[in-house]
Amino acid sequence: MRTALVACTIAALLTGCQAGEEAARSEAFDAIAADEIVRFTGTEPFWNGSIEGGTASYATPENPDGTRFAVERFSGLNGAGYSGTLDGATFDLTITPGTCSDGMSDRSYPFTATLLVGGEMREGCAWTDRQPFSGPATP
């Protein structure tokens, strides 16, 4: 039940279910170009990774070198989604615009990241080279 609720929430974020001017938009999200490398990070538990083209890399303290796997991109009205399979578990990452703090550093990120991996929801932040974070290079 919780997985279905999280999936519906992520779908709503991507489709831009908002009132006013935002709801009138009918073009797909284009704030992140398909050729950009998307980097993402989160805390509790710590996780990070990147997406370049159709390949994602996902790392945790238990797997610092990370795992690489294929993902497909979807552009909704209010964000980009990336879906694949990580070690036999579903991997659904949603990137939406909005100032984000990782809560651990003085960095400010241009995107929020919502990750559903194997039925577990994680929240974090994201950035690209064209839209970098602000703050210290090494937190």
PDB file of C-alpha atoms in Angstrom:
ATOM      1  CA  MET A   1       0.000   0.000   0.000  1.00  0.00           C
ATOM      2  CA  ARG A   2       2.787   2.438   0.928  1.00  0.00           C
ATOM      3  CA  THR A   3       4.612   1.690  -2.336  1.00  0.00           C
ATOM      4  CA  ALA A   4       1.492   2.515  -4.348  1.00  0.00           C
ATOM      5  CA  LEU A   5       1.035   5.760  -2.416  1.00  0.00           C
ATOM      6  CA  VAL A   6       4.660   6.774  -2.993  1.00  0.00           C
ATOM      7  CA  ALA A   7       4.393   5.917  -6.694  1.00  0.00           C
ATOM      8  CA  CYS A   8       1.245   8.044  -6.999  1.00  0.00           C
ATOM      9  CA  THR A   9       2.954  10.921  -5.203  1.00  0.00           C
ATOM     10  CA  ILE A  10       5.939  10.749  -7.547  1.00  0.00           C
ATOM     11  CA  ALA A  11       3.618  10.625 -10.566  1.00  0.00           C
ATOM     12  CA  ALA A  12       1.769  13.692  -9.291  1.00  0.00           C
ATOM     13  CA  LEU A  13       5.053  15.590  -8.937  1.00  0.00           C
ATOM     14  CA  LEU A  14       6.019  14.740 -12.487  1.00  0.00           C
ATOM     15  CA  THR A  15       2.673  15.636 -14.005  1.00  0.00           C
ATOM     16  CA  GLY A  16       2.569  19.008 -12.287  1.00  0.00           C
ATOM     17  CA  CYS A  17      -0.765  18.790 -10.480  1.00  0.00           C
ATOM     18  CA  GLN A  18      -0.710  22.418  -9.417  1.00  0.00           C
ATOM     19  CA  ALA A  19      -3.196  25.242  -9.630  1.00  0.00           C
ATOM     20  CA  GLY A  20      -2.866  28.360 -11.745  1.00  0.00           C
ATOM     21  CA  GLU A  21      -0.245  29.028 -14.360  1.00  0.00           C
ATOM     22  CA  GLU A  22       1.809  25.888 -13.649  1.00  0.00           C
ATOM     23  CA  ALA A  23      -1.170  23.636 -14.399  1.00  0.00           C
ATOM     24  CA  ALA A  24      -1.644  25.340 -17.761  1.00  0.00           C
ATOM     25  CA  ARG A  25       1.805  24.241 -18.956  1.00  0.00           C
ATOM     26  CA  SER A  26       1.617  21.489 -21.505  1.00  0.00           C
ATOM     27  CA  GLU A  27       5.275  21.096 -22.439  1.00  0.00           C
ATOM     28  CA  ALA A  28       7.514  18.426 -20.947  1.00  0.00           C
ATOM     29  CA  PHE A  29      10.084  19.451 -18.334  1.00  0.00           C
ATOM     30  CA  ASP A  30      13.231  20.667 -20.080  1.00  0.00           C
ATOM     31  CA  ALA A  31      15.258  22.290 -17.277  1.00  0.00           C
ATOM     32  CA  ILE A  32      17.702  19.358 -17.459  1.00  0.00           C
ATOM     33  CA  ALA A  33      18.889  18.518 -20.966  1.00  0.00           C
ATOM     34  CA  ALA A  34      19.072  14.857 -21.943  1.00  0.00           C
ATOM     35  CA  ASP A  35      22.858  15.149 -22.417  1.00  0.00           C
ATOM     36  CA  GLU A  36      23.514  16.568 -18.919  1.00  0.00           C
ATOM     37  CA  ILE A  37      24.987  14.489 -16.129  1.00  0.00           C
ATOM     38  CA  VAL A  38      22.604  14.536 -13.172  1.00  0.00           C
ATOM     39  CA  ARG A  39      24.189  14.084  -9.772  1.00  0.00           C
ATOM     40  CA  PHE A  40      22.166  13.323  -6.639  1.00  0.00           C
ATOM     41  CA  THR A  41      22.774  12.809  -2.939  1.00  0.00           C
ATOM     42  CA  GLY A  42      20.846  12.061   0.204  1.00  0.00           C
ATOM     43  CA  THR A  43      21.298  11.385   3.902  1.00  0.00           C
ATOM     44  CA  GLU A  44      19.938   8.915   6.422  1.00  0.00           C
ATOM     45  CA  PRO A  45      20.864   6.550   4.980  1.00  0.00           C
ATOM     46  CA  PHE A  46      23.680   8.174   3.021  1.00  0.00           C
ATOM     47  CA  TRP A  47      23.425   7.615  -0.724  1.00  0.00           C
ATOM     48  CA  ASN A  48      24.586   9.304  -3.888  1.00  0.00           C
ATOM     49  CA  GLY A  49      25.019   8.752  -7.561  1.00  0.00           C
ATOM     50  CA  SER A  50      24.756  10.107 -11.041  1.00  0.00           C
ATOM     51  CA  ILE A  51      22.951   9.548 -14.291  1.00  0.00           C
ATOM     52  CA  GLU A  52      24.696   9.985 -17.601  1.00  0.00           C
ATOM     53  CA  GLY A  53      22.739   9.130 -20.703  1.00  0.00           C
ATOM     54  CA  GLY A  54      20.988   5.847 -20.065  1.00  0.00           C
ATOM     55  CA  THR A  55      23.281   4.712 -17.241  1.00  0.00           C
ATOM     56  CA  ALA A  56      22.929   5.343 -13.522  1.00  0.00           C
ATOM     57  CA  SER A  57      25.503   4.889 -10.803  1.00  0.00           C
ATOM     58  CA  TYR A  58      24.308   4.461  -7.215  1.00  0.00           C
ATOM     59  CA  ALA A  59      26.544   4.267  -4.131  1.00  0.00           C
ATOM     60  CA  THR A  60      26.102   3.861  -0.374  1.00  0.00           C
ATOM     61  CA  PRO A  61      28.628   3.577   2.497  1.00  0.00           C
ATOM     62  CA  GLU A  62      28.335  -0.217   2.163  1.00  0.00           C
ATOM     63  CA  ASN A  63      29.068   0.019  -1.583  1.00  0.00           C
ATOM     64  CA  PRO A  64      31.269   3.126  -2.024  1.00  0.00           C
ATOM     65  CA  ASP A  65      32.305   2.179  -5.571  1.00  0.00           C
ATOM     66  CA  GLY A  66      28.645   2.056  -6.524  1.00  0.00           C
ATOM     67  CA  THR A  67      26.648  -0.066  -8.921  1.00  0.00           C
ATOM     68  CA  ARG A  68      26.063   0.881 -12.553  1.00  0.00           C
ATOM     69  CA  PHE A  69      22.831  -0.063 -14.318  1.00  0.00           C
ATOM     70  CA  ALA A  70      20.577   1.023 -17.168  1.00  0.00           C
ATOM     71  CA  VAL A  71      17.800   3.586 -16.664  1.00  0.00           C
ATOM     72  CA  GLU A  72      15.140   5.126 -18.847  1.00  0.00           C
ATOM     73  CA  ARG A  73      14.290   8.823 -18.671  1.00  0.00           C
ATOM     74  CA  PHE A  74      10.791  10.308 -18.543  1.00  0.00           C
ATOM     75  CA  SER A  75      10.075  14.040 -18.666  1.00  0.00           C
ATOM     76  CA  GLY A  76       6.822  15.038 -17.007  1.00  0.00           C
ATOM     77  CA  LEU A  77       5.436  18.543 -16.616  1.00  0.00           C
ATOM     78  CA  ASN A  78       7.299  19.337 -13.394  1.00  0.00           C
ATOM     79  CA  GLY A  79      10.380  17.166 -13.427  1.00  0.00           C
ATOM     80  CA  ALA A  80      12.376  14.306 -14.841  1.00  0.00           C
ATOM     81  CA  GLY A  81      12.122  10.681 -13.810  1.00  0.00           C
ATOM     82  CA  TYR A  82      14.631   7.863 -14.209  1.00  0.00           C
ATOM     83  CA  SER A  83      13.633   4.212 -13.835  1.00  0.00           C
ATOM     84  CA  GLY A  84      15.621   1.006 -13.819  1.00  0.00           C
ATOM     85  CA  THR A  85      16.459  -2.079 -11.803  1.00  0.00           C
ATOM     86  CA  LEU A  86      19.157  -1.999  -9.106  1.00  0.00           C
ATOM     87  CA  ASP A  87      20.279  -5.416  -7.875  1.00  0.00           C
ATOM     88  CA  GLY A  88      16.835  -6.873  -8.642  1.00  0.00           C
ATOM     89  CA  ALA A  89      14.931  -4.008  -6.979  1.00  0.00           C
ATOM     90  CA  THR A  90      13.002  -1.213  -8.670  1.00  0.00           C
ATOM     91  CA  PHE A  91      14.810   2.130  -8.868  1.00  0.00           C
ATOM     92  CA  ASP A  92      12.648   5.200  -9.515  1.00  0.00           C
ATOM     93  CA  LEU A  93      14.297   8.605  -9.159  1.00  0.00           C
ATOM     94  CA  THR A  94      12.348  11.844  -9.576  1.00  0.00           C
ATOM     95  CA  ILE A  95      14.148  15.172  -9.991  1.00  0.00           C
ATOM     96  CA  THR A  96      12.049  18.310  -9.524  1.00  0.00           C
ATOM     97  CA  PRO A  97      13.025  21.989  -9.429  1.00  0.00           C
ATOM     98  CA  GLY A  98      13.280  23.638  -6.044  1.00  0.00           C
ATOM     99  CA  THR A  99      15.949  24.829  -3.657  1.00  0.00           C
ATOM    100  CA  CYS A 100      17.175  21.885  -1.608  1.00  0.00           C
ATOM    101  CA  SER A 101      19.416  21.460   1.430  1.00  0.00           C
ATOM    102  CA  ASP A 102      21.034  18.173   2.370  1.00  0.00           C
ATOM    103  CA  GLY A 103      20.828  19.185   6.034  1.00  0.00           C
ATOM    104  CA  MET A 104      24.474  18.297   6.562  1.00  0.00           C
ATOM    105  CA  SER A 105      26.387  21.058   4.755  1.00  0.00           C
ATOM    106  CA  ASP A 106      26.087  24.695   3.789  1.00  0.00           C
ATOM    107  CA  ARG A 107      25.292  23.732   0.207  1.00  0.00           C
ATOM    108  CA  SER A 108      22.147  24.782  -1.640  1.00  0.00           C
ATOM    109  CA  TYR A 109      21.033  22.606  -4.553  1.00  0.00           C
ATOM    110  CA  PRO A 110      18.748  23.587  -7.472  1.00  0.00           C
ATOM    111  CA  PHE A 111      16.723  20.352  -7.502  1.00  0.00           C
ATOM    112  CA  THR A 112      15.098  17.943  -5.088  1.00  0.00           C
ATOM    113  CA  ALA A 113      15.544  14.204  -5.543  1.00  0.00           C
ATOM    114  CA  THR A 114      12.958  11.645  -4.491  1.00  0.00           C
ATOM    115  CA  LEU A 115      14.110   8.056  -4.751  1.00  0.00           C
ATOM    116  CA  LEU A 116      12.062   4.908  -4.439  1.00  0.00           C
ATOM    117  CA  VAL A 117      14.407   1.931  -4.327  1.00  0.00           C
ATOM    118  CA  GLY A 118      13.058  -1.503  -3.582  1.00  0.00           C
ATOM    119  CA  GLY A 119       9.943  -0.017  -1.956  1.00  0.00           C
ATOM    120  CA  GLU A 120      11.931   2.307   0.343  1.00  0.00           C
ATOM    121  CA  MET A 121      11.535   6.060  -0.202  1.00  0.00           C
ATOM    122  CA  ARG A 122      14.526   8.354   0.187  1.00  0.00           C
ATOM    123  CA  GLU A 123      14.756  12.114  -0.166  1.00  0.00           C
ATOM    124  CA  GLY A 124      17.725  14.168  -1.261  1.00  0.00           C
ATOM    125  CA  CYS A 125      19.036  16.853  -3.571  1.00  0.00           C
ATOM    126  CA  ALA A 126      20.344  17.012  -7.140  1.00  0.00           C
ATOM    127  CA  TRP A 127      22.401  19.220  -9.460  1.00  0.00           C
ATOM    128  CA  THR A 128      24.048  19.289 -12.888  1.00  0.00           C
ATOM    129  CA  ASP A 129      27.183  20.982 -14.237  1.00  0.00           C
ATOM    130  CA  ARG A 130      24.987  23.599 -15.928  1.00  0.00           C
ATOM    131  CA  GLN A 131      22.975  24.078 -12.727  1.00  0.00           C
ATOM    132  CA  PRO A 132      25.452  23.468  -9.907  1.00  0.00           C
ATOM    133  CA  PHE A 133      24.998  23.638  -6.161  1.00  0.00           C
ATOM    134  CA  SER A 134      26.152  26.728  -4.323  1.00  0.00           C
ATOM    135  CA  GLY A 135      28.339  26.545  -1.253  1.00  0.00           C
ATOM    136  CA  PRO A 136      31.594  24.829  -0.377  1.00  0.00           C
ATOM    137  CA  ALA A 137      33.126  22.354  -2.837  1.00  0.00           C
ATOM    138  CA  THR A 138      33.932  19.995   0.017  1.00  0.00           C
ATOM    139  CA  PRO A 139      31.341  20.146   2.799  1.00  0.00           C
TER     140      PRO A 139
END
